[in-house]
PDB file of C-alpha atoms and ligand atoms in Angstrom:
ATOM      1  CA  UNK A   1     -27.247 199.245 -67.360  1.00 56.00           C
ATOM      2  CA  UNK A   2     -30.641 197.591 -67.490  1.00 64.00           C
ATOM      3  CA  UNK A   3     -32.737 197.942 -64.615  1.00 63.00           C
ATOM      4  CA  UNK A   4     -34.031 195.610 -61.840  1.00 74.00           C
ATOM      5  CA  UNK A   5     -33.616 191.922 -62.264  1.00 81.00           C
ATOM      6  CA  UNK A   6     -35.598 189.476 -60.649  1.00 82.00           C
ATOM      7  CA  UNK A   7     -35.743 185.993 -59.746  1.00 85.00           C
ATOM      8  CA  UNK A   8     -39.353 184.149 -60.131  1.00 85.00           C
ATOM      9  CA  UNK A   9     -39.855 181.050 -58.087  1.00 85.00           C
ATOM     10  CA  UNK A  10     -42.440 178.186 -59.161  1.00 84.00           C
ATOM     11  CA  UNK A  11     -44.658 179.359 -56.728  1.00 85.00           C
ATOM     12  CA  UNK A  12     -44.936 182.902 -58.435  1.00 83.00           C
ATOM     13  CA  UNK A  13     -42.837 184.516 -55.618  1.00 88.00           C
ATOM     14  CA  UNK A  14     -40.029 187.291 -57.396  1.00 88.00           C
ATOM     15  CA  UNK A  15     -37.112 188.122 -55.617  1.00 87.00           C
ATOM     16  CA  UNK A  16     -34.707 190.936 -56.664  1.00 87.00           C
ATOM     17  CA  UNK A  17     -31.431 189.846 -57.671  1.00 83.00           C
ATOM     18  CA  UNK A  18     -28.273 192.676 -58.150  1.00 79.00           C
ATOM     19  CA  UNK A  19     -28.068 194.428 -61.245  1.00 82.00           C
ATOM     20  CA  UNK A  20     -25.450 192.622 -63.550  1.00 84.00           C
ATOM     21  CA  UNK A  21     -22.087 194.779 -64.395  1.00 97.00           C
ATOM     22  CA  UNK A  22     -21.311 192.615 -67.064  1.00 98.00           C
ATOM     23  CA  UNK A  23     -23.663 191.892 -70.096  1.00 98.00           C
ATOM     24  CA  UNK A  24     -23.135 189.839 -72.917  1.00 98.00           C
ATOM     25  CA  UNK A  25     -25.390 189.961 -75.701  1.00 98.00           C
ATOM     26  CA  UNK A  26     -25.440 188.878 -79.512  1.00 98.00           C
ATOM     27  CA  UNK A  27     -25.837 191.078 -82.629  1.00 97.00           C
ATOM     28  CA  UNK A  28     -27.743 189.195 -84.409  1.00 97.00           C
ATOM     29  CA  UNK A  29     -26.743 187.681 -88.070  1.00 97.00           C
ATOM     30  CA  UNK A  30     -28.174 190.796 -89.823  1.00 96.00           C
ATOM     31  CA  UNK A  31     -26.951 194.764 -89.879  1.00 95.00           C
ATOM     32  CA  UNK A  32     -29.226 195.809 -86.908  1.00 95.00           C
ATOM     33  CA  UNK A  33     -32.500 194.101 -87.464  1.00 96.00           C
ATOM     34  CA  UNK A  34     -32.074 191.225 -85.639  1.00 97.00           C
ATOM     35  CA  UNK A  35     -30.876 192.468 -81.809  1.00 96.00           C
ATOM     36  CA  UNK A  36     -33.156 192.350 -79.623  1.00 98.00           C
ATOM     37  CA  UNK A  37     -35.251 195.115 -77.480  1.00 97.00           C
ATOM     38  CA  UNK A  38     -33.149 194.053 -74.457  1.00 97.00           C
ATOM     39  CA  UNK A  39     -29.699 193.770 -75.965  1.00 98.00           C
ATOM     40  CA  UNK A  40     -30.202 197.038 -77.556  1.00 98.00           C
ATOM     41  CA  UNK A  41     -30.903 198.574 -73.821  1.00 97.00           C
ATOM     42  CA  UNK A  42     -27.846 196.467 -72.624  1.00 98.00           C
ATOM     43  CA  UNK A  43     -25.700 198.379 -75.607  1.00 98.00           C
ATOM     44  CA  UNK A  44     -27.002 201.830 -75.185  1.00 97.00           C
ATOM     45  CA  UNK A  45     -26.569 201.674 -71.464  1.00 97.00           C
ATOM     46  CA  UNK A  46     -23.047 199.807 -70.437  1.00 98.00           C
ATOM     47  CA  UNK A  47     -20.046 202.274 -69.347  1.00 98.00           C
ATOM     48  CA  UNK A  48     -17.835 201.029 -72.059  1.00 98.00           C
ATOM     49  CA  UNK A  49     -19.266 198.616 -75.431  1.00 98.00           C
ATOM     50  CA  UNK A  50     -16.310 195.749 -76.517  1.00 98.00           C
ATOM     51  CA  UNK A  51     -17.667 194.308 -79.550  1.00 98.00           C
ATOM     52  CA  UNK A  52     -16.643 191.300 -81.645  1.00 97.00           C
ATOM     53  CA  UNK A  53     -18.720 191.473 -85.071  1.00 93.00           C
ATOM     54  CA  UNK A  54     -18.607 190.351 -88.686  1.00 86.00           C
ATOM     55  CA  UNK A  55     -21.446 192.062 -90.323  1.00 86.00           C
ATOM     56  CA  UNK A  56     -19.973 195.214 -92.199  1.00 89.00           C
ATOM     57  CA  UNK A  57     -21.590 198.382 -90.934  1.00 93.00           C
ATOM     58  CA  UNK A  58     -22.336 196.651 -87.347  1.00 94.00           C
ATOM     59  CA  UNK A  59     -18.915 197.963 -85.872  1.00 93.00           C
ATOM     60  CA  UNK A  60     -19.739 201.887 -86.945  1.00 94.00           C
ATOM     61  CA  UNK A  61     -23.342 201.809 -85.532  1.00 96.00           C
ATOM     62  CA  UNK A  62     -22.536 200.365 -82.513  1.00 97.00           C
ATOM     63  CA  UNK A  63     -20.110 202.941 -82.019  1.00 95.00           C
ATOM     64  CA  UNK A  64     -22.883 205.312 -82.854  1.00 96.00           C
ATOM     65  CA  UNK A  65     -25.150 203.712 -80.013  1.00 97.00           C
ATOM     66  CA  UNK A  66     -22.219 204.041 -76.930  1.00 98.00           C
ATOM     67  CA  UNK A  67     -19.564 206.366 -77.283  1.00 96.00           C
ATOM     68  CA  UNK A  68     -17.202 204.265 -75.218  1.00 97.00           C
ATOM     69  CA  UNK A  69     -17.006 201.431 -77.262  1.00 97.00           C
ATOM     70  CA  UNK A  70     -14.202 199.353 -78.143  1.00 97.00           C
ATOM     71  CA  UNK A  71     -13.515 196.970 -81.193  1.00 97.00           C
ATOM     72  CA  UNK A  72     -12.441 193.533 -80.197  1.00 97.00           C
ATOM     73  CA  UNK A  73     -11.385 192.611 -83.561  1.00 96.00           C
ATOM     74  CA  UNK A  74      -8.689 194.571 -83.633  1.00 96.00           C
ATOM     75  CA  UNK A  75      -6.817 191.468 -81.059  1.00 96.00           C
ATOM     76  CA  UNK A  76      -6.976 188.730 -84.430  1.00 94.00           C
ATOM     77  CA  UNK A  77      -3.888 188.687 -86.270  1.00 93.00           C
ATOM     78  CA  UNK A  78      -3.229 186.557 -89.535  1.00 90.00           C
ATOM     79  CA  UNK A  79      -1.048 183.650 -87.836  1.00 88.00           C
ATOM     80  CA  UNK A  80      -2.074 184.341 -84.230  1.00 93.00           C
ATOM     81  CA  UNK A  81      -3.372 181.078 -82.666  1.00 92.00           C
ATOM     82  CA  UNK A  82      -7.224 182.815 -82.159  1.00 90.00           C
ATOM     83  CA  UNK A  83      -6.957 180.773 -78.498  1.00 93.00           C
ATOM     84  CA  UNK A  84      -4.360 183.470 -77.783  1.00 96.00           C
ATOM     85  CA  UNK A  85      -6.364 185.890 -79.473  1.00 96.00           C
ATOM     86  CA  UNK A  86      -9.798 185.352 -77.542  1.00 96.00           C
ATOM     87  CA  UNK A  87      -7.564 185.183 -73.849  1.00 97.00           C
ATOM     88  CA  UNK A  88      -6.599 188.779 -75.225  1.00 98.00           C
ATOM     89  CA  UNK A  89     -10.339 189.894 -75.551  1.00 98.00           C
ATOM     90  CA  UNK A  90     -11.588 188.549 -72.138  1.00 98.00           C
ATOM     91  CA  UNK A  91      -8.529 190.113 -70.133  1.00 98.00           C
ATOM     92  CA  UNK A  92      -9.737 193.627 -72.238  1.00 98.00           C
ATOM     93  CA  UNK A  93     -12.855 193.385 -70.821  1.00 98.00           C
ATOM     94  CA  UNK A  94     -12.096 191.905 -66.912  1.00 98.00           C
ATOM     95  CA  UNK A  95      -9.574 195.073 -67.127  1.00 97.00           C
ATOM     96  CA  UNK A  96     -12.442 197.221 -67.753  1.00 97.00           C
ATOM     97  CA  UNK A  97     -14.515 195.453 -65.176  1.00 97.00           C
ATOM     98  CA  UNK A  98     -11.595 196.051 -62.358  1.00 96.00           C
ATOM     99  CA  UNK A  99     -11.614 199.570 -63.265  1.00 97.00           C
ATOM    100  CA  UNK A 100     -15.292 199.402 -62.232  1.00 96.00           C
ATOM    101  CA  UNK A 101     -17.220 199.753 -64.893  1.00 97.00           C
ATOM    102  CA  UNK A 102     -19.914 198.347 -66.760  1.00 97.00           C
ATOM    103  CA  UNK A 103     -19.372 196.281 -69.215  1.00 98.00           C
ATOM    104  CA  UNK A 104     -21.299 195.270 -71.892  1.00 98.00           C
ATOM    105  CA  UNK A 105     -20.227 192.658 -74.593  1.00 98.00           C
ATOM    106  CA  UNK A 106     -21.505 192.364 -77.625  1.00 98.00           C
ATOM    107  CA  UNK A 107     -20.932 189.153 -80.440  1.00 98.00           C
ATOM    108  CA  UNK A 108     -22.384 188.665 -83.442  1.00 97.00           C
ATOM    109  CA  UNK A 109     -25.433 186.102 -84.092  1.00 98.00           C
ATOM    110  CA  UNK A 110     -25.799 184.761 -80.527  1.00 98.00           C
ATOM    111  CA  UNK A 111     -23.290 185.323 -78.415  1.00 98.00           C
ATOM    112  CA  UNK A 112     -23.414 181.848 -76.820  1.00 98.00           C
ATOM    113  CA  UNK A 113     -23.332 179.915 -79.941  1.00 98.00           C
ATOM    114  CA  UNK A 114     -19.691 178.753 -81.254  1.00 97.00           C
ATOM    115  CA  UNK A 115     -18.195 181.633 -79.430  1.00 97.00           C
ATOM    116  CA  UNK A 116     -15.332 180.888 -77.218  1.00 96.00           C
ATOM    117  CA  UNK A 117     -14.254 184.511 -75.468  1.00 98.00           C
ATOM    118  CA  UNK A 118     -17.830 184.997 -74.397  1.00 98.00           C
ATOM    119  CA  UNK A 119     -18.346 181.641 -72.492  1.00 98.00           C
ATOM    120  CA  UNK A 120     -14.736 182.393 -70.757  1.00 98.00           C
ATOM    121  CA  UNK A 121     -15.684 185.914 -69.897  1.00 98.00           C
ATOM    122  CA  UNK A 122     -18.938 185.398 -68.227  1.00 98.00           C
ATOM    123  CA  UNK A 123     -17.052 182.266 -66.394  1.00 98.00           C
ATOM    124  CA  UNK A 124     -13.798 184.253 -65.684  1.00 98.00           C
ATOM    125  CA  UNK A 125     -15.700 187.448 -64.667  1.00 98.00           C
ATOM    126  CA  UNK A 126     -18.416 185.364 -61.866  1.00 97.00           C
ATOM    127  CA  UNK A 127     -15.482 183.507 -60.355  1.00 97.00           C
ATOM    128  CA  UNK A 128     -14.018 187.104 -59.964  1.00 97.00           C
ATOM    129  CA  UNK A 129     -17.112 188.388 -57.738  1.00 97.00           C
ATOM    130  CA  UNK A 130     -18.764 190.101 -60.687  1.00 97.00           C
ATOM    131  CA  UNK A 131     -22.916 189.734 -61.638  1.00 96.00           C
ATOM    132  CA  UNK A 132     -22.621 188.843 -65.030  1.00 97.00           C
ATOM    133  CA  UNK A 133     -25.659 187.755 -67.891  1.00 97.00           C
ATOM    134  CA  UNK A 134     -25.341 186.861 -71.207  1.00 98.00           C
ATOM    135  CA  UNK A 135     -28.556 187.237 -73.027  1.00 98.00           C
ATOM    136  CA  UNK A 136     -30.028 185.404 -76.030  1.00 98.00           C
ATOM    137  CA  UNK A 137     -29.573 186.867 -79.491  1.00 98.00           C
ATOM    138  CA  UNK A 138     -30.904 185.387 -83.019  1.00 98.00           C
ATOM    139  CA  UNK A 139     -27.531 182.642 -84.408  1.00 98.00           C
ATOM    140  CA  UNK A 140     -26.570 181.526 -87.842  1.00 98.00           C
ATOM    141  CA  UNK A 141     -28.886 178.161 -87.352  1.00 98.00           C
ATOM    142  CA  UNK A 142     -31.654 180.264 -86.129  1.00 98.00           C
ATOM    143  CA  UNK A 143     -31.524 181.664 -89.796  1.00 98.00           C
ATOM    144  CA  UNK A 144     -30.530 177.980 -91.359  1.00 98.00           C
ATOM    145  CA  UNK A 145     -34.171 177.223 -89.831  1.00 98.00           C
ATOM    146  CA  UNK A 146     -36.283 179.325 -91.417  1.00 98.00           C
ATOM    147  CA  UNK A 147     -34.467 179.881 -94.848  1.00 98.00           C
ATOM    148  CA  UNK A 148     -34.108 176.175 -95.289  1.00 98.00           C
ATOM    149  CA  UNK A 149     -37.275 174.978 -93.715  1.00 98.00           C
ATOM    150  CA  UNK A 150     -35.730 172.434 -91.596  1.00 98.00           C
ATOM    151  CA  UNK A 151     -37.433 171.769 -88.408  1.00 98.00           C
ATOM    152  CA  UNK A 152     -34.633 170.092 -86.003  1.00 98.00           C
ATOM    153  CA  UNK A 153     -37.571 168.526 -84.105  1.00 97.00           C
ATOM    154  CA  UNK A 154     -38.207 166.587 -87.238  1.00 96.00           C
ATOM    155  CA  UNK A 155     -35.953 164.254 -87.613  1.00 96.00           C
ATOM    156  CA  UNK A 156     -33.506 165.057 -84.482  1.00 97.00           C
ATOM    157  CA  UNK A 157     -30.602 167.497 -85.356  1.00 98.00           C
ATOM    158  CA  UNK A 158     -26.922 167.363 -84.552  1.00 98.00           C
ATOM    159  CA  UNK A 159     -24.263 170.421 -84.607  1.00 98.00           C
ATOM    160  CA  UNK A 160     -20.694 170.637 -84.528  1.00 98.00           C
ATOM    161  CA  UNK A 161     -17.708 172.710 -85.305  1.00 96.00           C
ATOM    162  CA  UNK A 162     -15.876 171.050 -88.582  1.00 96.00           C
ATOM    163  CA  UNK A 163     -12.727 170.366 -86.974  1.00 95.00           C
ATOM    164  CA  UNK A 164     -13.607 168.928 -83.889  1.00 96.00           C
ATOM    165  CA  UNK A 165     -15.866 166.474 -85.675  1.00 97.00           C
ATOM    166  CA  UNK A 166     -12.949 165.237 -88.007  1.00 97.00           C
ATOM    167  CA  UNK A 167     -10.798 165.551 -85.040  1.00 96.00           C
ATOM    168  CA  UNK A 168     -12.430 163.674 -82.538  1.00 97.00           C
ATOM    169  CA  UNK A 169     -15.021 161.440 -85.169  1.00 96.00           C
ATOM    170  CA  UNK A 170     -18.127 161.828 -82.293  1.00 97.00           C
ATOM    171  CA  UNK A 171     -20.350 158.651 -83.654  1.00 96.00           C
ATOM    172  CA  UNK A 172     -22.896 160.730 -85.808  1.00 97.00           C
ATOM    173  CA  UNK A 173     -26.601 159.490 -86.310  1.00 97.00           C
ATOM    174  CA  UNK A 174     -27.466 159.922 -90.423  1.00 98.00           C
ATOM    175  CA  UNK A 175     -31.181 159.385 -89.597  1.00 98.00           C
ATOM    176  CA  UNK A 176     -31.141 163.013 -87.604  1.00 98.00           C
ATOM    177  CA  UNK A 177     -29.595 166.270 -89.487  1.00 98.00           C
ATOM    178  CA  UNK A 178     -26.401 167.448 -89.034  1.00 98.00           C
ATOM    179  CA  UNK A 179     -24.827 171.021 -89.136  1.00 98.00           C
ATOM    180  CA  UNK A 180     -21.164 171.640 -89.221  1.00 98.00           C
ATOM    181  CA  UNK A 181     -19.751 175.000 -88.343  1.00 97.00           C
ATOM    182  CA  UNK A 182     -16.494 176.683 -89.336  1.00 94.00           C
ATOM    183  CA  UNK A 183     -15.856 175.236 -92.436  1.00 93.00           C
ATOM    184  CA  UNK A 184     -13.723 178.888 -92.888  1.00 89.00           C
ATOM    185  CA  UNK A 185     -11.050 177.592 -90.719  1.00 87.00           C
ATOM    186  CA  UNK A 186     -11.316 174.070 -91.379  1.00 91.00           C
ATOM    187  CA  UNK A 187      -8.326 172.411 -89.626  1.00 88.00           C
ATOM    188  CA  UNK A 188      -6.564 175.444 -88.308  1.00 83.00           C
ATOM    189  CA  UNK A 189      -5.701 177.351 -84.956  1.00 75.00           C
ATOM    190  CA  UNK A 190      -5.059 180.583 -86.334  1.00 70.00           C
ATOM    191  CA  UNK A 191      -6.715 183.358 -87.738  1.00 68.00           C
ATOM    192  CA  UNK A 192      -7.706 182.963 -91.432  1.00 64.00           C
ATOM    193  CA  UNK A 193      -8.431 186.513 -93.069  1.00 65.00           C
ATOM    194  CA  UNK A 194      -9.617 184.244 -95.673  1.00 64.00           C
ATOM    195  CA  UNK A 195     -11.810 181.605 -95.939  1.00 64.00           C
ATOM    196  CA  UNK A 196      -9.680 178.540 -96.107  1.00 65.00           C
ATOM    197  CA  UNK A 197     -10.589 175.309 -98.241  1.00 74.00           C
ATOM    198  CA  UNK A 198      -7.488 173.730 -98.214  1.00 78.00           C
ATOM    199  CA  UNK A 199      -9.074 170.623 -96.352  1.00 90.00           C
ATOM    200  CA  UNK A 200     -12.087 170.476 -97.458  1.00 93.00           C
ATOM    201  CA  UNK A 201     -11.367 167.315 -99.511  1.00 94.00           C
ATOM    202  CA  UNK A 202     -10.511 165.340 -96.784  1.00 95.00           C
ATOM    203  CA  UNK A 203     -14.245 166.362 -94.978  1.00 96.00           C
ATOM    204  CA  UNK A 204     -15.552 165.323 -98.436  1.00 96.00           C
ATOM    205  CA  UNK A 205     -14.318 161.877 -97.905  1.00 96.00           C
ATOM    206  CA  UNK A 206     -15.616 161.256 -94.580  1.00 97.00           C
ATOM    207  CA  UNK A 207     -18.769 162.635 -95.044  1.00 98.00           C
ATOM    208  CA  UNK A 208     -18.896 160.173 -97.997  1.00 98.00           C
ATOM    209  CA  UNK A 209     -18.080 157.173 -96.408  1.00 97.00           C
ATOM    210  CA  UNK A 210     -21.318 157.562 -94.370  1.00 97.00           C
ATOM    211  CA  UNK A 211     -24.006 159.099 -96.519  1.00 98.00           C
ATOM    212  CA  UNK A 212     -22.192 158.608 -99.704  1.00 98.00           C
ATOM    213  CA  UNK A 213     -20.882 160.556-102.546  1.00 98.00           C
ATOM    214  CA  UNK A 214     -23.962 161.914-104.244  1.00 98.00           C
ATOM    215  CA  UNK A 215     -25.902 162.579-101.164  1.00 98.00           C
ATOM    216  CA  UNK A 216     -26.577 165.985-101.979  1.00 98.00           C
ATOM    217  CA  UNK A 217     -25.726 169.205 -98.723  1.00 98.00           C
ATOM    218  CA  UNK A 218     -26.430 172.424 -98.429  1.00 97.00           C
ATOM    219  CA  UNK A 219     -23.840 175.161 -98.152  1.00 96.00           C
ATOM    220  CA  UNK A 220     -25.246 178.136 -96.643  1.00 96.00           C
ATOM    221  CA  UNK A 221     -24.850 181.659 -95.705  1.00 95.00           C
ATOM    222  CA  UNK A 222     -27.018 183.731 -93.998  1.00 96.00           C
ATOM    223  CA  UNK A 223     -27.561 187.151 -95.141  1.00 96.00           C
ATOM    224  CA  UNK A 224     -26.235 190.237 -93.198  1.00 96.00           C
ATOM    225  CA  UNK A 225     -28.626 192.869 -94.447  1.00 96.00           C
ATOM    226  CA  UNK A 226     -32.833 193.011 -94.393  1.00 95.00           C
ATOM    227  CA  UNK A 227     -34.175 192.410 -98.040  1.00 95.00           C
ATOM    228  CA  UNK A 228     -30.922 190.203 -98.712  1.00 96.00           C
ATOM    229  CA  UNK A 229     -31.565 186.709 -99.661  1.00 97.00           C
ATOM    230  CA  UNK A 230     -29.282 184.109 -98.074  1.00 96.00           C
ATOM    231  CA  UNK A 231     -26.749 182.365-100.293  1.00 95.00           C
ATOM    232  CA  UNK A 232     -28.027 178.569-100.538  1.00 96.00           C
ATOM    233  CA  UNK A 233     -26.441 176.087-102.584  1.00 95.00           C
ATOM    234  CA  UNK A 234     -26.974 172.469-102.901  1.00 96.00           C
ATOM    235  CA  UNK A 235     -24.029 170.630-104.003  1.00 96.00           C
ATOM    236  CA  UNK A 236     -23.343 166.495-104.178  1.00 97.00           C
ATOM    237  CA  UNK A 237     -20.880 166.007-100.923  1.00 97.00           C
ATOM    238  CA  UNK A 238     -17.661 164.767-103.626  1.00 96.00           C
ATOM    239  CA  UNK A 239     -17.946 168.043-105.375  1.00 95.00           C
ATOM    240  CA  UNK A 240     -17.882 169.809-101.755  1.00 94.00           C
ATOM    241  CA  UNK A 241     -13.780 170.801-102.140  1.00 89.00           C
ATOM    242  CA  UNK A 242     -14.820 173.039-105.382  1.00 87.00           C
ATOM    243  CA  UNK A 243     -17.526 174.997-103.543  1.00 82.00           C
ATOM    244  CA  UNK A 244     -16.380 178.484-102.958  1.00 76.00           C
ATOM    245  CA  UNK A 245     -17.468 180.475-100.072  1.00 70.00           C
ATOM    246  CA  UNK A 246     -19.372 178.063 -97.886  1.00 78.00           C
ATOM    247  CA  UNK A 247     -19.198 178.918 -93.933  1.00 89.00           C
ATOM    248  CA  UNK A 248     -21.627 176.699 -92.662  1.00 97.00           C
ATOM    249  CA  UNK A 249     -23.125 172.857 -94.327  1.00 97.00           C
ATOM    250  CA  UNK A 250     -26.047 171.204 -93.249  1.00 98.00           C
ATOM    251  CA  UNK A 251     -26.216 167.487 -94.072  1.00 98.00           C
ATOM    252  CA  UNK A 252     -30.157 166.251 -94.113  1.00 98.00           C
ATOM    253  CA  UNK A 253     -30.346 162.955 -93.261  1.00 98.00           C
ATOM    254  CA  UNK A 254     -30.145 159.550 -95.444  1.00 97.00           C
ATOM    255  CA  UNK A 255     -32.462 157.174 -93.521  1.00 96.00           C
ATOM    256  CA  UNK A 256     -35.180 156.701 -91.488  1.00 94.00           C
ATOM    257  CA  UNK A 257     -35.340 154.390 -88.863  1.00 94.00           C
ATOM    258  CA  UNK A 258     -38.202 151.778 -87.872  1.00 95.00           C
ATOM    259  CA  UNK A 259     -39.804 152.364 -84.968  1.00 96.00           C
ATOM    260  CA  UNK A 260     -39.159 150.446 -81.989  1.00 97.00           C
ATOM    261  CA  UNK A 261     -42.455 148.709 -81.582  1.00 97.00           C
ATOM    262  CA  UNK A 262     -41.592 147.253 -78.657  1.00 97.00           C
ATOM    263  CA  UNK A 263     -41.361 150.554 -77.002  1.00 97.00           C
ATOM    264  CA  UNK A 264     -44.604 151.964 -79.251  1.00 97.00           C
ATOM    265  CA  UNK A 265     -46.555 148.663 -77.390  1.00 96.00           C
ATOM    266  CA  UNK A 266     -44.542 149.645 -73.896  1.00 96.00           C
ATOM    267  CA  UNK A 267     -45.923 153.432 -74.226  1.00 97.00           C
ATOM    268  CA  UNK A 268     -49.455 152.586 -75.104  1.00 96.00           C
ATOM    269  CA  UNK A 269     -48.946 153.975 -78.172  1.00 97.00           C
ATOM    270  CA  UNK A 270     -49.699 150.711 -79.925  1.00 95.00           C
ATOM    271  CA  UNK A 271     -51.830 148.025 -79.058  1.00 90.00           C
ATOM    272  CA  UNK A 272     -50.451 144.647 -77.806  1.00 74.00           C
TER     273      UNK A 272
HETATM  274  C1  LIG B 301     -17.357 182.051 -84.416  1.00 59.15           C
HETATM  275  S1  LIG B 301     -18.793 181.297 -85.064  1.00 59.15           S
HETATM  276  C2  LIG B 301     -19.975 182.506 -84.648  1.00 59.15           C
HETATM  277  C3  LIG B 301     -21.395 181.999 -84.681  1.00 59.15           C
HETATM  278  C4  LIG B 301     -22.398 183.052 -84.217  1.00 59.15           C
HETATM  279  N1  LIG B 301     -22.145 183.422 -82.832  1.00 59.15           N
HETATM  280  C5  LIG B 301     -23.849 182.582 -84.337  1.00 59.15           C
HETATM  281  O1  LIG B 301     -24.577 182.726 -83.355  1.00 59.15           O
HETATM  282  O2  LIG B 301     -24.235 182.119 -85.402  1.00 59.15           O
HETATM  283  C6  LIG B 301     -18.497 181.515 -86.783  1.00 59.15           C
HETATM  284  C7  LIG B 301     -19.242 180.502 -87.606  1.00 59.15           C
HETATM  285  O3  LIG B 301     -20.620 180.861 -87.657  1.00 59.15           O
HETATM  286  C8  LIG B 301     -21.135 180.518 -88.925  1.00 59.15           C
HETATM  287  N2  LIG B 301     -21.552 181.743 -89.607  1.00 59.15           N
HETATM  288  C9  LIG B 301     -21.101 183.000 -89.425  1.00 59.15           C
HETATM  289  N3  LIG B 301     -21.732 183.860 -90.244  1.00 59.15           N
HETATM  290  C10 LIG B 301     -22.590 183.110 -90.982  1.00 59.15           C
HETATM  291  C11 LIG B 301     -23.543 183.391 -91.985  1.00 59.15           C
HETATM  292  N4  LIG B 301     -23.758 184.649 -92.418  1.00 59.15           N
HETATM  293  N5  LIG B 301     -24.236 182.366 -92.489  1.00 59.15           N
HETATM  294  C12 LIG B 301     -24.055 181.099 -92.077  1.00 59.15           C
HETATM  295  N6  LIG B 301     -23.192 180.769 -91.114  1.00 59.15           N
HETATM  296  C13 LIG B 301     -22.470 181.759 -90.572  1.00 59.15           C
HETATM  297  C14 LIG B 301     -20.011 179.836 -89.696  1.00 59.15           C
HETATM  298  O4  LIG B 301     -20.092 178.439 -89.480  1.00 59.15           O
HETATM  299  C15 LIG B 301     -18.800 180.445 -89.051  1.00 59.15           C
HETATM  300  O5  LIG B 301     -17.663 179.650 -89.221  1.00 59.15           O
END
């Protein structure tokens, strides 16, 4: 796998650290073009590739990269709860781990990022004794960023699977933006070989009963080859259940709030 690894302290000091047997790394949203020098190295290098990946064309090159490579996908079933499903994937690869190999394993967009079996590997596989990294890779909202020009430092920016936040109803700030994930399994467990919409109405409603009706969100879809233009489509949050396609939504915000200019004069930001 990828050479040394080192440690840096803040004095400038670097001390070598084990080599990791178990890498996970992200794909990247498009075919290829968006994984990363060190991922690539991590791929190219491991004993045996598991991968987990959506864009079509991914699965067949990766193969190409590490003979020994192994498609995770092959563990969803239409009806299995995917909890089940990702338990399935991380005992795949701690089996290949026991066997002492290298593992690398690889997710698409960034592998950290809404991605349950690769949080539960890296956990699962360190409390077993093994040196495990995941590394950064390039995520859906990384794309969201640049193709809709949103700057989350702008305004603040909140993110959240769809379910959970109907679920649960966290207390959501409309002066920030907001980003819901999964809408393609919106309210269920299991696998959906299809994207789902069946609920969508009810997320229309409580999205509308805090930015209202005709506030106007932004399905999106990132695109999975270079030269592809993303799918972007602006639609008025009560017309949300008729959208078609729609993975992820970002919600800009409503308001702005005043500033605090008790806390401008307190920071010397002001005068008194
Ligand atoms: C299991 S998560 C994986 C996220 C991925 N690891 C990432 O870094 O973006 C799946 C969710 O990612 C989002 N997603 C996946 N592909 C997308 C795309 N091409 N454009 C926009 N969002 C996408 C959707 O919200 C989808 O429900």
């Amino acid at each position: 796998m990828r050479g040394t690894r080192l440690s840096q302290s803040p004095g400038g000091g670097v001390t070598e650290l084990p080599p990791a047997v178990l890498t996970v790394v992200g794909t990247g949203m498009k075919l290829v073009s968006q994984l990363t020098a060190e991922a690539r190295e991590a791929i190219r290098d491991a004993d045996v590739l598991l991968h987990a990946t959506q864009t079509p064309g991914m699965g067949e090159w990766l193969a190409r990269m590490n003979a020994r490579s192994v498609d995770l996908t092959q563990y969803y079933e239409p009806g299995r709860d995917r909890w089940v499903t990702y338990r399935m994937m991380v005992d795949r690869a701690l089996a290949e781990l026991d066997g002492g190999r290298r593992v690398c394993a690889a997710f698409y967009g960034h592998a950290g990022v809404y991605v349950t079996p690769s949080h539960d590997l890296i956990r699962r596989a360190r409390s077993a004794g093994y040196v495990s990294e995941m590394l950064p890779g390039i995520s859906a909202e990384d794309c969201l960023f640049a193709d809709l020009g949103v700057d989350p430092g702008r305004h603040g920016w909140q993110s959240y699977d769809a379910t959970p936040f109907l679920v649960y109803r966290p207390d959501f700030d409309t002066s920030a933006g907001l980003v819901l994930w999964q809408l393609d399994a919106l309210g269920h467990r299991d696998y959906q070989p299809r994207h789902e919409r069946s609920n969508y109405e009810i997320l229309s409603r409580v999205l509308g009963e805090r930015y209202g009706a005709d506030h106007v969100v932004t399905g999106y879809h990132a695109a999975q080859y270079p030269g592809v233009e993303p799918l972007i489509a602006e639609i008025e949050i009560a017309d949300l259940a008729a959208h078609e396609g729609m993975s992820t939504l970002y919600v800009p915000p409503n308001m702005q709030r005043p500033a605090d200019r008790d806390m401008l004069r307190e920071l010397g930001l002001i005068e008194s």
